[in-house]
Short mmCIF file of C-alpha atoms in Angstrom, two decimals:
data_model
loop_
_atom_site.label_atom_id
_atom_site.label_comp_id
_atom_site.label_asym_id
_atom_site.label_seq_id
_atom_site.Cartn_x
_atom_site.Cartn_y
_atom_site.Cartn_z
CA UNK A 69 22.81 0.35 5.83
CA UNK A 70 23.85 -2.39 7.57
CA UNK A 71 27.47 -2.02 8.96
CA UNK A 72 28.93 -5.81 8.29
CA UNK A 73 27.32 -5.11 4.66
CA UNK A 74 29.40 -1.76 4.25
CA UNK A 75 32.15 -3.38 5.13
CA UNK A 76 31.66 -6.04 1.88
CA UNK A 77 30.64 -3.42 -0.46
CA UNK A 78 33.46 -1.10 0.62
CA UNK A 79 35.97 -3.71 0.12
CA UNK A 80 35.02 -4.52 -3.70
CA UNK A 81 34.68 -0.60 -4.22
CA UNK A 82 38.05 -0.08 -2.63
CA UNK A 83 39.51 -3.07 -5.13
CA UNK A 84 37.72 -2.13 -8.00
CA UNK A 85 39.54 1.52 -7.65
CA UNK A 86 42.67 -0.07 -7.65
CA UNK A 87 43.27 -0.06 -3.78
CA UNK A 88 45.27 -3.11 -2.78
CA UNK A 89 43.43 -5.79 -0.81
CA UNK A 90 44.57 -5.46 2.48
CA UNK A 91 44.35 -1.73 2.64
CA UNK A 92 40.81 -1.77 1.11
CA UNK A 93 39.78 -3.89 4.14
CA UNK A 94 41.32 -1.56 6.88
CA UNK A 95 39.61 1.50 5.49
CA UNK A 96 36.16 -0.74 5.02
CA UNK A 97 36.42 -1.33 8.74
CA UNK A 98 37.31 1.76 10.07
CA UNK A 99 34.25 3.40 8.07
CA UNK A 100 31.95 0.62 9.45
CA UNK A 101 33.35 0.85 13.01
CA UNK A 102 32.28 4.80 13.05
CA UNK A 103 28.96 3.87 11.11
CA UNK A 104 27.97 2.13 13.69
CA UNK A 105 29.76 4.02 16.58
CA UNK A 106 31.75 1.35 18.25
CA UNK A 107 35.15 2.24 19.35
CA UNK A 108 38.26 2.99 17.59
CA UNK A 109 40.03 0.60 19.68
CA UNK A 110 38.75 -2.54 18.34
CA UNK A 111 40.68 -2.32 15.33
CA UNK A 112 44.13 -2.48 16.83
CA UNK A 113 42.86 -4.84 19.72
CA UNK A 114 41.51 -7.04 16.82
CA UNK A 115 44.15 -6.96 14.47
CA UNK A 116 47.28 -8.52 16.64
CA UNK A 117 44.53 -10.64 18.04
CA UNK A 118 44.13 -12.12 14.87
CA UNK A 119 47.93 -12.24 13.79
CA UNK A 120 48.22 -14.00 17.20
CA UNK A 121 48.41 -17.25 16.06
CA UNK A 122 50.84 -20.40 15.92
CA UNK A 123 49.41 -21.70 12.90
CA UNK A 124 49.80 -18.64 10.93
CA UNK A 125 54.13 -19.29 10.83
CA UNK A 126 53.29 -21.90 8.76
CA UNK A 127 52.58 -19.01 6.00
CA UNK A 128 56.01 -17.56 5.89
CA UNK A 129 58.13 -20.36 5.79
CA UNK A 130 56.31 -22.01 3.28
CA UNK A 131 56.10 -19.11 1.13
CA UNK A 132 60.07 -18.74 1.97
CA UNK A 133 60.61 -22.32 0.91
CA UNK A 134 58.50 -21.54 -2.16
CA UNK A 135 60.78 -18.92 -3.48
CA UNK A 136 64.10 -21.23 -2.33
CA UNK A 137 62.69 -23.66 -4.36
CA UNK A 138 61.34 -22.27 -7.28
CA UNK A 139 65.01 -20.94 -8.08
CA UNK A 140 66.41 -24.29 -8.35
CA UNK A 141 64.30 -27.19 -9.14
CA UNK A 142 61.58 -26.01 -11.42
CA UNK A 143 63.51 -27.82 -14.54
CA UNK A 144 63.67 -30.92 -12.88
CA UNK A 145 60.68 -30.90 -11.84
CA UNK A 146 59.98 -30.94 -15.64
CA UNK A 147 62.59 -33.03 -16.68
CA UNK A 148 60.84 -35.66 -14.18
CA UNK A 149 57.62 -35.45 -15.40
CA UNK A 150 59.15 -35.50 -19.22
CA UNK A 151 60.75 -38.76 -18.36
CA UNK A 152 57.71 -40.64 -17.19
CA UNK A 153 55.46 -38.94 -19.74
CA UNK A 154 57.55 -37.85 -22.31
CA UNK A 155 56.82 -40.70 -25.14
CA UNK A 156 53.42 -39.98 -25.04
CA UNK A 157 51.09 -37.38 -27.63
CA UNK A 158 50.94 -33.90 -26.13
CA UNK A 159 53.58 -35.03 -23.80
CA UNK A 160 54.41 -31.36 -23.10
CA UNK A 161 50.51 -30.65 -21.96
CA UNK A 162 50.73 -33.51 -19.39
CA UNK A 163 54.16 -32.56 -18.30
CA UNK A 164 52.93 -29.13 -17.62
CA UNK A 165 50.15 -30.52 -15.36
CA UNK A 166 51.88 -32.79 -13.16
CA UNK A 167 54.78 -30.59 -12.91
CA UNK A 168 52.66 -27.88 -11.65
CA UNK A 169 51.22 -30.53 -9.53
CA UNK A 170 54.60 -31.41 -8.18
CA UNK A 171 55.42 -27.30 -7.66
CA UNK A 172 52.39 -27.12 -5.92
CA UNK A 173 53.34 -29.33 -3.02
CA UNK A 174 56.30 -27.21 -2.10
CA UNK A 175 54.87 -23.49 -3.30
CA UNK A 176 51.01 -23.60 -2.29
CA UNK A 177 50.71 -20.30 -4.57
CA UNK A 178 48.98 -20.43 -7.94
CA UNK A 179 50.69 -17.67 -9.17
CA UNK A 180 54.48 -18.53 -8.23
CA UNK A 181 53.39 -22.08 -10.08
CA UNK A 182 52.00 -20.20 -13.51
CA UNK A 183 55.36 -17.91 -13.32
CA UNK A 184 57.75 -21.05 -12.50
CA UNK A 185 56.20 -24.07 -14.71
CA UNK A 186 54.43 -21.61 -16.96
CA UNK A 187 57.23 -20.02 -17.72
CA UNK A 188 59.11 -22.76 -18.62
CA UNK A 189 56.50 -24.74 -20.53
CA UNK A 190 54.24 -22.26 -22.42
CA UNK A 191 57.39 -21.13 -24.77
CA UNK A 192 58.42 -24.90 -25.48
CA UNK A 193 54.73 -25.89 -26.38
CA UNK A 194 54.52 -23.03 -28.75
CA UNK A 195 57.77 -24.24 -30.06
CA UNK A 196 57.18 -27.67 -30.90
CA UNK A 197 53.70 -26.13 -32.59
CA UNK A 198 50.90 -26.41 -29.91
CA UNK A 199 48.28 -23.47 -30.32
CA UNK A 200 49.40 -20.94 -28.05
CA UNK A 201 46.02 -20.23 -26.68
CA UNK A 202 45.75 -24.02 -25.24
CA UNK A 203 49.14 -24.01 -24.05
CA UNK A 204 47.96 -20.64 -22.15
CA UNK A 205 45.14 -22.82 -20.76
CA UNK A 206 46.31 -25.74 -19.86
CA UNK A 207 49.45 -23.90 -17.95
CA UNK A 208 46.66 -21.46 -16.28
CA UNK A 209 44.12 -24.06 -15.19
CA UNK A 210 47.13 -25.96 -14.06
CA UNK A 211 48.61 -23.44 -11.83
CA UNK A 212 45.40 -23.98 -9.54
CA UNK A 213 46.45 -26.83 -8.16
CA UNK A 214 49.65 -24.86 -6.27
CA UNK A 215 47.39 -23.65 -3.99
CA UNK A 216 44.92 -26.21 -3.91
CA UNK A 217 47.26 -29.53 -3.46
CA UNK A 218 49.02 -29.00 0.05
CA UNK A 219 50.68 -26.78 1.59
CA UNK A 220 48.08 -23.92 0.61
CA UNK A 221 48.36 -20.84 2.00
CA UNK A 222 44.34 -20.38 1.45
CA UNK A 223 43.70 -23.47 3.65
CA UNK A 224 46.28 -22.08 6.79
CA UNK A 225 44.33 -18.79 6.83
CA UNK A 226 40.89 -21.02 6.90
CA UNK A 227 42.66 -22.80 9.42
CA UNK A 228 43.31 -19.46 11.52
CA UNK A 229 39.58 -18.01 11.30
CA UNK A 230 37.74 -21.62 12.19
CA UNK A 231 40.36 -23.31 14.28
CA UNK A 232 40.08 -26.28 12.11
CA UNK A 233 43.14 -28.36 12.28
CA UNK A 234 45.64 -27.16 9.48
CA UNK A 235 47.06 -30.70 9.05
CA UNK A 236 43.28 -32.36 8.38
CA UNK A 237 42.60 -29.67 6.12
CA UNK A 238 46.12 -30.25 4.16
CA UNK A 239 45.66 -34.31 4.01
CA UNK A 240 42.00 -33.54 3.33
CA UNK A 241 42.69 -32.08 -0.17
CA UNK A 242 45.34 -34.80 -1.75
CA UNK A 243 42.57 -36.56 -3.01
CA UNK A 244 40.40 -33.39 -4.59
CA UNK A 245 43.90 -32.65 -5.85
CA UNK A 246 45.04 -35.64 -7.53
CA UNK A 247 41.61 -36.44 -8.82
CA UNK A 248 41.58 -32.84 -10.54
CA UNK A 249 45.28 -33.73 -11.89
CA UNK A 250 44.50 -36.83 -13.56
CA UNK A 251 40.89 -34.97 -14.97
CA UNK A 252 42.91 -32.47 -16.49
CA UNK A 253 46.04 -35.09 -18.05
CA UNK A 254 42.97 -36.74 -19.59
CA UNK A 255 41.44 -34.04 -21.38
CA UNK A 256 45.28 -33.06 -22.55
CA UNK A 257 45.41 -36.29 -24.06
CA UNK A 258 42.02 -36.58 -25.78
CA UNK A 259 42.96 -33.11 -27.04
CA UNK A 260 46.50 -34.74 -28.03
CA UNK A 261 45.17 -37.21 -30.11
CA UNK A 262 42.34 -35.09 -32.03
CA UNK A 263 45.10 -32.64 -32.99
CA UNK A 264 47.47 -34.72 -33.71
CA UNK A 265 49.82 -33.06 -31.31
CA UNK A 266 53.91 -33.88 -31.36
CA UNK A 267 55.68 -37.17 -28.68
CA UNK A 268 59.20 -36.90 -27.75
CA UNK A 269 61.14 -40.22 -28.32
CA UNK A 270 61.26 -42.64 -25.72
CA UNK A 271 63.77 -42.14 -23.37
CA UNK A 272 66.30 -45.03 -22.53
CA UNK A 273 66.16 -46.65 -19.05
CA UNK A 274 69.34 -45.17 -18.31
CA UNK A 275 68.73 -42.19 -18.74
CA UNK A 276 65.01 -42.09 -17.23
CA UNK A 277 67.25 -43.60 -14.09
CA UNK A 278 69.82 -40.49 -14.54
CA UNK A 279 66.98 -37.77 -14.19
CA UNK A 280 65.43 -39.67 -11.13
CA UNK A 281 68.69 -40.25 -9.37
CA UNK A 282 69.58 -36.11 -10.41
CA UNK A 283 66.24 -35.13 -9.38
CA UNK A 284 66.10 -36.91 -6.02
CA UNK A 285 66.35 -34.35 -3.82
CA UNK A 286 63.78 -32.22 -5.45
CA UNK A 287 61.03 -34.84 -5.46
CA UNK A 288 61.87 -35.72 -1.56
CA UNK A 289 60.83 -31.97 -0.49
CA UNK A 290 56.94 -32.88 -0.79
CA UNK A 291 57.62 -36.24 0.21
CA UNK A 292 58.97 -35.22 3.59
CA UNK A 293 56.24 -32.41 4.09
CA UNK A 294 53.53 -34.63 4.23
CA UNK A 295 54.85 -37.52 4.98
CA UNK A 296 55.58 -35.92 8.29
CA UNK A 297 52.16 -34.44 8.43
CA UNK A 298 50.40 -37.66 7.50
CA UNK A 299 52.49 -39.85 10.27
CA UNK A 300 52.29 -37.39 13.05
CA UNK A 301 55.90 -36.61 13.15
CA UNK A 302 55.44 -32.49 13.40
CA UNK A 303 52.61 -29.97 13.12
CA UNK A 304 51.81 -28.03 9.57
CA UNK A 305 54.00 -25.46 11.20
CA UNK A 306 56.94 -27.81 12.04
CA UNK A 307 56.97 -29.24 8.35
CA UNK A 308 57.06 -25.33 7.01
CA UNK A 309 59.97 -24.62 9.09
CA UNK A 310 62.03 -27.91 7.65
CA UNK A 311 60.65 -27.41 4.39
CA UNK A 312 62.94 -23.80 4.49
CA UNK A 313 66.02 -25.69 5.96
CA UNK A 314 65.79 -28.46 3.41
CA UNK A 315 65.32 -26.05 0.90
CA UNK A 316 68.23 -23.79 1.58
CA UNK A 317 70.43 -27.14 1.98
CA UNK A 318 69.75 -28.41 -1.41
CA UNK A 319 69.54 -24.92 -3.22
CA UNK A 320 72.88 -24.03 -1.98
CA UNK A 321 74.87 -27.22 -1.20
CA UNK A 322 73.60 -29.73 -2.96
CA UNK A 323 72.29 -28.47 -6.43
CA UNK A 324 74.64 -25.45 -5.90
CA UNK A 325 72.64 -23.59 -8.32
CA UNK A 326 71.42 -20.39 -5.73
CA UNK A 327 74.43 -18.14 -4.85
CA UNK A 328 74.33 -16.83 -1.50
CA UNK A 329 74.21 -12.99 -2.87
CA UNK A 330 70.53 -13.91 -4.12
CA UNK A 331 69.01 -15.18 -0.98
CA UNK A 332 68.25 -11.67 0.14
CA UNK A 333 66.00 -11.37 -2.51
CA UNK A 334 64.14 -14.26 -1.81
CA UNK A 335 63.77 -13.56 2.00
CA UNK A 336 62.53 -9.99 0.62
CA UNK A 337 60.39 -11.26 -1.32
CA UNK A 338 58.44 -13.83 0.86
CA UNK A 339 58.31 -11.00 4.06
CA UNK A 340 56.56 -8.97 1.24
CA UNK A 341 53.79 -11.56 0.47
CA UNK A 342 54.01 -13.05 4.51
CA UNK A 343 53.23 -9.42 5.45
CA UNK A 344 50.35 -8.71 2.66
CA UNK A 345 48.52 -11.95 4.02
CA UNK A 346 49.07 -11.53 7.84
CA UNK A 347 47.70 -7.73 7.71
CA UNK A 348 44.84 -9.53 6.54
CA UNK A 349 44.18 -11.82 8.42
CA UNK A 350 44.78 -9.53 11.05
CA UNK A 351 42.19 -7.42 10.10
CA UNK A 352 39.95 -10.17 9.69
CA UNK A 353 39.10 -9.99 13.19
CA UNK A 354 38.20 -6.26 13.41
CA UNK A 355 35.93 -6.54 10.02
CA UNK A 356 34.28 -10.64 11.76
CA UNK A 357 33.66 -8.62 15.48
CA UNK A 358 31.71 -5.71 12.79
CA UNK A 359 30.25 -8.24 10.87
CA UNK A 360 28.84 -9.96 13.83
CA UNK A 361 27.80 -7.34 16.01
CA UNK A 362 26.02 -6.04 12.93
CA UNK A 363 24.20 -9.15 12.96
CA UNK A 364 24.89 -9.61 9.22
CA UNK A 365 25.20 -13.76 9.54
CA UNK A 366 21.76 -14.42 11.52
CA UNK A 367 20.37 -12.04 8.78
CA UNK A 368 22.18 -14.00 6.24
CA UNK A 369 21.28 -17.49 8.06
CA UNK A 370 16.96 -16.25 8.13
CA UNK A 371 17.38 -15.46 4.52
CA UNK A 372 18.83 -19.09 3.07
CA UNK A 373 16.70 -20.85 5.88
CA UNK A 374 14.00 -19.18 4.12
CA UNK A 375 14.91 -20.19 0.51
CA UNK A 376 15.33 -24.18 1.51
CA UNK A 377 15.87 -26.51 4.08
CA UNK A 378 17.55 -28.79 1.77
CA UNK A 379 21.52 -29.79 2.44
CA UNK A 380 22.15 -30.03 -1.15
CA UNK A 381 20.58 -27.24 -2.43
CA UNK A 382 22.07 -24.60 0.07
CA UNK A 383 25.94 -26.11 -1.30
CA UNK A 384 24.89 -25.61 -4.82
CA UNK A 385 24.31 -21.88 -3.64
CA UNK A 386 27.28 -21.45 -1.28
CA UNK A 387 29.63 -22.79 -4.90
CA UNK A 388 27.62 -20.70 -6.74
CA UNK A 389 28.48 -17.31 -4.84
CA UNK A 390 32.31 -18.51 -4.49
CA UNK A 391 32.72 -18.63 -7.81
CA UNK A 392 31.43 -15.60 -8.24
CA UNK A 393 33.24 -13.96 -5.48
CA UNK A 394 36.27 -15.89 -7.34
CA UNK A 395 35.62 -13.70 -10.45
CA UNK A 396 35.71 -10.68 -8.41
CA UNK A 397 38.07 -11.05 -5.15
CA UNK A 398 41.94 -12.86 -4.44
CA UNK A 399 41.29 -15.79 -2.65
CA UNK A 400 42.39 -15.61 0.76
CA UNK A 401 40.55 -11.93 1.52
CA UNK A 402 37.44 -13.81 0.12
CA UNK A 403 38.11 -16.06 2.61
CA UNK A 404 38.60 -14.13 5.27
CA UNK A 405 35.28 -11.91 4.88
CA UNK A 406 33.25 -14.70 4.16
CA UNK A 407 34.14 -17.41 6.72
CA UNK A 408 32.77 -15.88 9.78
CA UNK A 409 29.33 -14.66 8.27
CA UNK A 410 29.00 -18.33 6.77
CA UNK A 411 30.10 -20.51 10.10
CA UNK A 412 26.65 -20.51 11.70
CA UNK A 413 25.21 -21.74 8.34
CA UNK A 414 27.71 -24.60 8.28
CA UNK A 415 25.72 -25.56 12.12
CA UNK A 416 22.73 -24.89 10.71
CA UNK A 417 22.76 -27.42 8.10
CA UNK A 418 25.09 -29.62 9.32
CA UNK A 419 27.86 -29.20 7.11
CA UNK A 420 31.57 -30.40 7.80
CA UNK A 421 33.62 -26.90 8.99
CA UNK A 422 36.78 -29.36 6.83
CA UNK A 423 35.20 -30.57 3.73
CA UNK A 424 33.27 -26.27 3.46
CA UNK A 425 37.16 -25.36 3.92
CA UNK A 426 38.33 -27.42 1.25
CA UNK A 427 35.40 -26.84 -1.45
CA UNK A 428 35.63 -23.18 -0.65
CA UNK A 429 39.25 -22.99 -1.11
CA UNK A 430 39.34 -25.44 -4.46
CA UNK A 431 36.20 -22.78 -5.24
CA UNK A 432 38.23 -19.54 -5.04
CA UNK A 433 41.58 -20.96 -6.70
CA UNK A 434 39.70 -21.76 -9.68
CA UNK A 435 39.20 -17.36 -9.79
CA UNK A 436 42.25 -17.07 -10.20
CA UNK A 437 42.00 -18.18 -14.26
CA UNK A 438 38.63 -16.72 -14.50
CA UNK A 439 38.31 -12.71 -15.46
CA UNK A 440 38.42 -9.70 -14.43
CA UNK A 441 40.68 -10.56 -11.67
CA UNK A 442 42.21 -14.51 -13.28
CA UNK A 443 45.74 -13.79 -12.11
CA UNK A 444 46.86 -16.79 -13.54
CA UNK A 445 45.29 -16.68 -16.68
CA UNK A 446 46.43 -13.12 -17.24
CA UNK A 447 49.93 -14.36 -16.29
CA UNK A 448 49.87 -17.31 -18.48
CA UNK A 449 48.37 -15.33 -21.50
CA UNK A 450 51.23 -12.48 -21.08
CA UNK A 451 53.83 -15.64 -21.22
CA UNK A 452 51.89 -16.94 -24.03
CA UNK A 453 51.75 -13.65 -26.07
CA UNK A 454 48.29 -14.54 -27.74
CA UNK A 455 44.97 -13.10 -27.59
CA UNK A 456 43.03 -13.57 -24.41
CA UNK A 457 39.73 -14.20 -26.00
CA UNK A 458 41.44 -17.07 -27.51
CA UNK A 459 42.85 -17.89 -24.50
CA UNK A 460 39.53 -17.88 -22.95
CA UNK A 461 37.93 -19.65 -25.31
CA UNK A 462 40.45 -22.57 -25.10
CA UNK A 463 40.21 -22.38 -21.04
CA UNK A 464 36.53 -23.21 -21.16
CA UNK A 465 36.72 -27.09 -21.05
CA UNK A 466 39.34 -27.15 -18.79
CA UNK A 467 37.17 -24.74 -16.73
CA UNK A 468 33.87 -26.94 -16.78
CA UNK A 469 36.36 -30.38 -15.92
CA UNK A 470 37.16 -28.00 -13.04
CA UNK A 471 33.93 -27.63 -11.83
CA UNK A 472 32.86 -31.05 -11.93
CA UNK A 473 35.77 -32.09 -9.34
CA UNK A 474 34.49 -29.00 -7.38
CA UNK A 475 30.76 -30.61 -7.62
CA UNK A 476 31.87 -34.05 -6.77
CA UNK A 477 34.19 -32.90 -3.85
CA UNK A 478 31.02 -31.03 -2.45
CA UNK A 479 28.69 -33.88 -2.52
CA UNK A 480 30.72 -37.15 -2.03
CA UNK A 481 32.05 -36.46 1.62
CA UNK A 482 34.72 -38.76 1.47
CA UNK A 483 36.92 -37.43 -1.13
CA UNK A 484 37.51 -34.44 1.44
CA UNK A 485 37.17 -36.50 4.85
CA UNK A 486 38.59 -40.11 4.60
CA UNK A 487 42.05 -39.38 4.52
CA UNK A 488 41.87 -37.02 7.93
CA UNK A 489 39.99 -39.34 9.59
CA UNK A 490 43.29 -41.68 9.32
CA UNK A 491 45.59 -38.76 10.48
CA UNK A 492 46.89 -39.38 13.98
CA UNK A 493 45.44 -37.79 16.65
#
């Protein structure tokens, strides 16, 4: 068997037995290093060759500043969105989307989004009589745009394997993040009005004024993140790194509502996840140097050269295995096996390295609501205390509006490439 192949197979074996991602991977590559007798060496060579990078900081302090965050202005965040929204039918669906919208450009996890927003919104839509399984949905489909609307972790470890620039690839998916925000508020409000779903009374001036002013500093943190990425003030590293100072400010002087005896937690908590995802990566490099030597991707490259020539066609394919892969495999190890065996495709048929790492990422995050693994949606569900068929069942529209924005981002160029090619140099 081919030893870049083993490697694959082993990993999904390894995950399917419970194994967690990153220690499935090692044991894949040692087995495929001996298969195919290289040395023993590579792997540790490989592995801090791969954690080796600047860009790759970016990951802990953003997950850090996620955490910070999350324990302080998740209900404003909401009571923001309630304040523009609020007056309108299914007010609490739409609130739940751009909130998570809003989470998502300080978290860049899907899964700290569904726990934060989710948690928050799920119980209050059941309460004012929304069917729990569409509350489940809309709060799971929603939680994909934490990691897909920048920062995203998924797009930094892209970043690491390609060298694409991090800050292209985060400006590069505002647009296939907003468009996917406003697709999903406007099935929420067709749904609204079929079902006859409950409005919250307008809310005075004043008091819309109050929540902004209260809110302020909440709704600056993404505004000062890219902001400073978009005018070339600091790197996607640089903007992590204030994003955890600006956090800990306002969580503990400002809003006052973090106590100092909790911040070990969080700082636990994020070296936890920043180590998961760096072993990873790390390994990436021994399992790519397998991959390659096995000469897996030319294999890979003669087979879809031999199915078509045609651009279109071969991206129909590429979306097709992702969101299969999705079903099967957490994002960013998907994205670290696959990337290197797909590269010399991307040359091959001329495909942008930036808009591939933005369709493949918005690809994979839309696993995580679709089963067996659908961490989201299994989150969501377990906060929504309803049966996941239902749930399921309810997710499906939501799902196919999903994969329409994922179709239209993969052939309209522009929606992934206009806005980087306006990013300083």
């Amino acid at each position: 068997m081919n030893a870049g192949l083993l490697v694959f197979i082993l990993l999904l074996l390894l995950s399917f037995l419970g194994i967690p991602i990153f220690i499935s991977l090692g044991i894949g590559t040692l087995i495929a290093l001996n298969m195919a007798d290289l040395p023993m060496l590579v792997l540790p060579q490989k592995l801090f060759a791969g954690m080796n990078s600047s860009s790759l900081l970016a990951i802990p302090f953003f997950i850090l500043a996620g955490n910070l965050m999350s324990r302080s202005i998740t209900g404003k965040l909401i009571d923001v969105a309630n304040a523009l929204i609020g007056r309108i039918k299914g007010s609490l669906a739409l609130v739940t989307v751009v909130a998570s919208g809003l989470f998502g450009a300080i978290s860049g996890s899907g899964v700290a989004t569904a726990s934060a927003i989710g948690g928050l919104t799920i119980p209050a839509m059941k309460k004012e009589g929304y069917p729990a399984p569409f509350a489940v949905a809309v709060s799971s489909i929603s939680s994909i745009l934490g990691p897909i609307i920048p920062p995203s972790i998924t797009l930094i470890v892209y970043a690491s394997i390609t060298n694409v620039s991090v800050s292209k690839l985060f400006i590069g998916s505002v647009i296939p993040g907003l468009l996917l925000v406003v697709c999903l508020m406007g099935y929420a409000l067709v749904y609204a009005k079929r079902h006859n779903l409950p409005a919250h009374e307008k809310m005075p001036a004043k008091e819309v004024a109050k929540t902004f002013k209260s809110s302020i500093w909440a709704l600056l943190m993404p505004i000062i993140i890219l902001g400073g990425i978009f005018g070339g003030i600091f790197t996607a590293t640089e903007a992590a790194a204030v994003a955890v100072v600006y956090a800990l400010i306002v969580s503990l002087f400002v809003y006052k509502d973090t106590k100092w005896s909790e911040l070990p937690s969080s700082f636990v908590e994020a070296s936890v996840s920043t180590a998961t995802i760096m072993v990873m990566v790390g390994l990436s490099k021994a399992s790519s140097y397998v991959v390659v030597t096995s000469g897996l991707p030319a294999l890979l490259l003669d087979t879809f050269s031999s199915l078509t020539e045609s651009r279109v066609l071969i991206l129909l394919l590429l979306n097709l295995l992702f969101l299969i892969i999705g079903m099967l495999m957490e994002a960013n190890a998907a994205i670290i096996m696959m990337t290197p065996i797909l590269m010399p495709l991307l040359t091959l048929y001329g495909i942008n390295p930036l808009m591939f790492g933005i369709v493949m990422s918005f690809n994979l995050c839309i696993g995580l609501v679709t089963p067996p693994v659908g961490l989201c949606l299994l989150l969501s569900n377990q906060i929504g205390e309803t049966s996941l068929s239902k749930s399921l069942k309810a997710l499906m529209p939501l799902l196919l509006i999903s994969i329409v924005v994922l179709l239209l981002i993969t052939y309209v160029d522009p929606l992934t490439t206009w806005l980087p090619s306006l990013l300083k140099k």
